[in-house]
XYZ file of C-alpha atoms in Angstrom:
336
model
C -4.273 -10.206 0.487
C -7.206 -12.420 -0.439
C -9.933 -9.792 -0.652
C -9.817 -6.877 -3.043
C -9.118 -3.520 -1.359
C -11.554 -0.640 -1.610
C -9.706 1.065 -4.450
C -11.501 1.350 -7.805
C -9.889 -0.443 -10.741
C -10.312 2.757 -12.728
C -7.991 4.592 -10.325
C -5.238 2.027 -10.898
C -5.792 2.119 -14.660
C -5.549 5.930 -14.635
C -2.346 5.740 -12.571
C -0.751 3.337 -15.048
C -1.651 5.681 -17.900
C -0.475 8.896 -16.250
C 2.692 7.577 -14.578
C 3.749 4.722 -16.854
C 2.189 5.763 -20.154
C 0.336 2.457 -20.429
C -3.120 2.087 -21.898
C -4.714 -0.784 -20.016
C -7.427 -2.880 -21.633
C -8.311 -4.872 -18.520
C -7.169 -5.372 -14.947
C -7.866 -8.243 -12.552
C -7.253 -8.554 -8.812
C -5.198 -11.630 -7.852
C -6.041 -13.135 -4.437
C -2.457 -13.973 -3.483
C -0.219 -13.691 -0.444
C -0.622 -13.274 3.291
C 0.489 -9.633 3.519
C -2.440 -7.489 4.650
C -0.717 -4.382 3.230
C -0.208 -5.666 -0.308
C -2.715 -6.225 -3.108
C -1.618 -7.514 -6.515
C -3.200 -7.384 -9.954
C -2.674 -8.500 -13.516
C -3.034 -5.637 -15.985
C -3.192 -6.292 -19.730
C -2.254 -3.407 -21.991
C -3.995 -2.608 -25.266
C -1.141 -4.334 -27.105
C -1.817 -7.498 -25.011
C 1.376 -7.130 -22.939
C 0.654 -8.359 -19.386
C 1.990 -6.546 -16.315
C 2.140 -7.414 -12.624
C 0.859 -4.542 -10.495
C 1.784 -4.420 -6.826
C -0.260 -2.049 -4.702
C 1.413 -1.345 -1.379
C -1.229 0.028 0.987
C 1.113 0.766 3.928
C 4.673 0.235 5.103
C 6.374 1.048 1.800
C 10.182 1.112 1.914
C 12.007 2.568 -1.084
C 14.791 0.009 -0.722
C 12.246 -2.700 -1.573
C 12.400 -1.486 -5.178
C 15.808 0.187 -5.290
C 17.690 -2.918 -4.126
C 16.263 -5.372 -6.701
C 16.822 -2.733 -9.396
C 20.485 -2.493 -8.363
C 20.961 -6.274 -8.100
C 19.410 -6.830 -11.516
C 21.671 -4.139 -12.995
C 24.684 -6.041 -11.600
C 23.745 -9.013 -13.778
C 21.973 -11.127 -11.161
C 19.386 -12.498 -13.573
C 17.377 -14.260 -10.865
C 16.264 -10.873 -9.511
C 13.523 -9.086 -11.427
C 13.719 -5.299 -11.467
C 10.620 -3.104 -11.188
C 9.740 -1.012 -14.224
C 10.319 2.735 -14.073
C 7.680 5.416 -14.494
C 7.963 8.022 -17.227
C 9.832 10.264 -14.780
C 12.285 7.491 -13.870
C 10.892 6.618 -10.444
C 10.401 2.986 -9.426
C 6.929 3.548 -7.995
C 3.898 5.783 -8.429
C 1.644 7.379 -5.824
C -2.054 6.530 -5.633
C -4.275 7.899 -2.868
C -1.740 7.254 -0.105
C -0.651 3.900 -1.540
C 2.302 3.032 -3.762
C 2.035 1.343 -7.152
C 4.969 -0.784 -8.331
C 4.993 -2.348 -11.794
C 6.768 -5.490 -13.013
C 6.690 -7.665 -16.107
C 4.078 -10.376 -15.612
C 5.582 -13.847 -15.242
C 3.279 -16.779 -15.878
C 4.592 -19.283 -13.390
C 4.352 -21.107 -10.084
C 6.041 -20.616 -6.730
C 8.138 -23.161 -4.870
C 5.153 -24.531 -2.972
C 3.247 -25.153 -6.182
C 6.140 -26.609 -8.178
C 8.958 -28.821 -6.913
C 12.336 -27.125 -7.267
C 14.542 -29.080 -9.664
C 18.284 -29.582 -9.243
C 18.724 -26.704 -11.703
C 16.526 -24.391 -9.639
C 18.508 -25.165 -6.489
C 21.658 -24.289 -8.439
C 20.038 -21.010 -9.523
C 19.116 -20.174 -5.932
C 22.606 -20.943 -4.660
C 24.245 -18.940 -7.424
C 21.963 -15.951 -6.887
C 22.339 -15.815 -3.102
C 26.088 -16.239 -3.391
C 26.267 -13.150 -5.594
C 23.828 -11.161 -3.471
C 25.729 -11.870 -0.251
C 29.007 -10.856 -1.911
C 27.676 -7.672 -3.510
C 29.261 -4.325 -2.714
C 26.303 -1.964 -2.836
C 26.882 1.806 -2.908
C 26.743 3.684 0.418
C 23.647 5.579 -0.736
C 21.773 2.268 -0.925
C 23.396 0.473 2.007
C 22.678 3.417 4.285
C 18.943 3.002 3.757
C 18.757 -0.735 4.456
C 17.884 -1.588 8.039
C 20.505 -3.372 10.137
C 19.923 -6.465 12.212
C 19.426 -5.569 15.874
C 18.081 -8.913 17.187
C 15.023 -7.017 18.382
C 12.827 -8.589 21.089
C 9.674 -7.195 19.416
C 8.181 -10.528 18.333
C 9.291 -12.403 21.443
C 7.783 -9.780 23.733
C 4.483 -9.895 21.881
C 4.252 -13.676 22.126
C 4.997 -13.525 25.858
C 2.217 -10.955 26.317
C -0.213 -13.380 24.699
C 0.418 -15.805 27.542
C 0.865 -13.534 30.554
C -2.486 -11.800 30.110
C -0.978 -8.419 29.263
C -2.704 -8.459 25.872
C -6.453 -8.881 25.761
C -7.742 -11.552 23.420
C -11.389 -11.511 22.371
C -12.788 -14.852 21.230
C -15.392 -13.208 19.072
C -15.612 -15.858 16.335
C -14.671 -19.504 15.634
C -11.301 -18.615 14.055
C -10.004 -16.710 17.082
C -11.391 -19.353 19.430
C -9.612 -22.087 17.483
C -6.344 -20.165 17.577
C -6.693 -19.620 21.329
C -7.202 -23.341 21.840
C -4.077 -24.152 19.831
C -2.016 -21.612 21.790
C -3.191 -23.130 25.066
C -2.294 -26.619 23.861
C 1.168 -25.553 22.671
C 1.885 -23.066 25.472
C 4.945 -24.837 26.914
C 6.501 -25.476 23.507
C 5.990 -21.882 22.420
C 7.405 -20.341 25.594
C 10.401 -22.677 25.423
C 10.898 -21.538 21.828
C 10.858 -17.900 22.935
C 13.382 -18.556 25.715
C 15.732 -20.287 23.282
C 15.453 -17.391 20.831
C 16.263 -14.954 23.653
C 19.367 -16.897 24.700
C 20.618 -17.072 21.131
C 19.916 -13.375 20.533
C 22.003 -12.468 23.585
C 24.908 -14.539 22.260
C 24.757 -12.758 18.907
C 24.524 -9.289 20.432
C 27.675 -9.912 22.440
C 29.881 -10.540 19.389
C 30.758 -8.974 16.045
C 29.668 -10.682 12.846
C 29.943 -9.776 9.197
C 26.753 -8.255 7.813
C 25.743 -8.778 4.181
C 22.748 -7.795 2.069
C 19.949 -10.293 2.769
C 16.513 -10.777 1.241
C 15.262 -11.965 4.673
C 12.238 -13.967 3.504
C 13.366 -16.562 0.951
C 10.829 -19.286 1.575
C 9.304 -21.317 -1.239
C 6.493 -18.811 -1.741
C 8.989 -16.129 -2.734
C 10.698 -18.026 -5.527
C 8.986 -18.069 -8.910
C 9.456 -20.522 -11.772
C 8.103 -19.526 -15.171
C 6.739 -21.818 -17.868
C 10.178 -22.060 -19.466
C 11.915 -23.015 -16.223
C 13.470 -19.600 -15.491
C 13.924 -18.928 -11.774
C 13.309 -15.664 -9.905
C 13.592 -14.437 -6.313
C 10.638 -12.124 -5.651
C 9.121 -9.988 -2.882
C 11.927 -7.725 -1.679
C 9.699 -5.871 0.802
C 11.973 -6.286 3.818
C 15.700 -6.435 2.965
C 18.181 -6.319 5.817
C 21.906 -6.107 6.517
C 22.567 -9.152 8.656
C 24.722 -12.270 9.008
C 24.318 -14.384 5.866
C 22.548 -16.999 7.988
C 19.520 -14.686 7.880
C 18.920 -16.103 4.392
C 20.728 -19.417 4.745
C 18.411 -20.525 7.569
C 15.843 -21.370 4.891
C 18.108 -23.927 3.231
C 17.329 -27.199 4.987
C 15.034 -25.298 7.339
C 11.731 -26.847 6.300
C 10.466 -23.795 4.423
C 11.376 -24.569 0.821
C 8.482 -26.797 -0.182
C 8.114 -30.558 -0.371
C 10.117 -33.169 -2.207
C 13.582 -32.838 -0.634
C 15.122 -33.747 2.681
C 16.999 -30.961 4.484
C 20.265 -32.706 3.619
C 19.362 -32.855 -0.080
C 18.488 -29.156 -0.104
C 21.816 -28.261 1.493
C 23.833 -30.455 -0.885
C 22.228 -28.992 -4.014
C 22.304 -25.393 -2.799
C 25.887 -25.237 -1.546
C 27.283 -26.716 -4.745
C 26.418 -23.385 -6.348
C 26.638 -21.056 -3.341
C 30.046 -22.348 -2.310
C 31.114 -24.178 0.807
C 31.395 -21.955 3.873
C 31.684 -22.356 7.620
C 28.149 -21.742 8.831
C 27.646 -19.805 12.062
C 25.520 -22.308 13.976
C 24.517 -19.783 16.652
C 23.142 -17.417 14.010
C 21.511 -20.277 12.111
C 19.782 -21.550 15.253
C 18.684 -18.052 16.239
C 17.078 -17.278 12.892
C 15.291 -20.616 12.749
C 13.837 -20.002 16.212
C 13.064 -16.338 15.635
C 11.291 -17.028 12.339
C 8.771 -19.255 14.119
C 8.307 -16.703 16.917
C 7.652 -14.014 14.314
C 5.154 -16.237 12.510
C 3.258 -16.905 15.740
C 3.182 -13.196 16.564
C 2.041 -12.091 13.107
C -0.578 -14.827 12.840
C -2.018 -13.897 16.228
C -2.088 -10.187 15.398
C -4.033 -10.821 12.214
C -6.368 -13.566 13.421
C -7.307 -11.648 16.571
C -7.793 -8.447 14.551
C -11.298 -7.172 13.807
C -10.002 -5.142 10.857
C -8.999 -7.989 8.546
C -11.325 -9.993 6.324
C -12.448 -13.474 7.345
C -10.695 -15.147 4.358
C -7.380 -13.424 5.203
C -7.700 -14.376 8.880
C -8.583 -17.984 8.047
C -5.630 -18.240 5.682
C -3.243 -16.882 8.306
C -4.460 -19.350 10.919
C -3.872 -22.265 8.548
C -0.135 -21.478 8.526
C 0.303 -22.077 12.269
C -0.360 -25.788 12.996
C 2.270 -26.993 10.510
C 5.000 -25.402 12.652
C 4.423 -28.102 15.265
C 4.294 -31.202 13.081
C 6.917 -33.905 13.596
C 10.040 -33.159 11.578
C 8.815 -29.645 10.805
C 10.388 -26.245 11.328
C 10.258 -26.370 15.130
C 12.047 -29.721 15.262
C 14.623 -28.445 12.762
C 15.229 -25.328 14.886
C 15.716 -27.444 18.018
C 18.069 -29.805 16.213
C 20.122 -26.841 14.996
C 20.481 -25.513 18.546
C 21.575 -28.942 19.751
C 24.603 -28.674 17.438
C 26.022 -25.891 19.634
């Protein structure tokens, strides 16, 4: 979220005092991320200790804090656990929203800083452990299971068949409409491919593991000392491991490496496995379909701020560049 929500800073400061026992000297909104339901802040306590405050305005899932807490407790150092309230909960309530508190890490994400060989090793090691973890039934039972839902594909098709009204009420929505018209055939072909691959996956049994589901470069954090963290566990899922592995060599891990270099560095630590090419191709297609759907929902919305809508639109054109994620998805399908 790029614009500060209509929640007074004093309310957040009071929440941190009452629920976490922290006396906050100052708090500052951080204009980060594309999630319209999440606002983040830096809060500095009276003793100068900085904290990262995550304010979840809607769509809060308890597993988004319980899972990283469990993984961190299992010794997976690349996963940062949320801090507990005085009563032991991993979140606090604030006027219908949820407050989650973390240590503040001064660092850069994988788009801002090139991942070193060491960081690729850290990522491979961490995902290898996460995918092999045996979580307790009480936790596993609350994590959603992959169903290869047509939700995103159906929405994108409605954008083109006229079933969903689109109002060109400002330059941003008009520009998006023009891009959709230009890329219509490519997008609909993408949707058809994702549908074929989803059908293949639904017709067979595959091992499901705990997956982060959104490990792109923006969700890895490197601190000033070089420590590496996987962040933003808002949407974990039980799915084939390719749900996470699609990002490795998939064009979503920042600049500076070829897909082959990413795969070589990552799998040295993760371990060599036989990748399921059908699942890999599906997730690479479906990720783009989801991006198109979510970008259109937000850009065509009258409820979101102009800066947030402009930022979302900027993510779309890069999907179609030569050698980008769409080409990588097609090339993966051609391996079948």
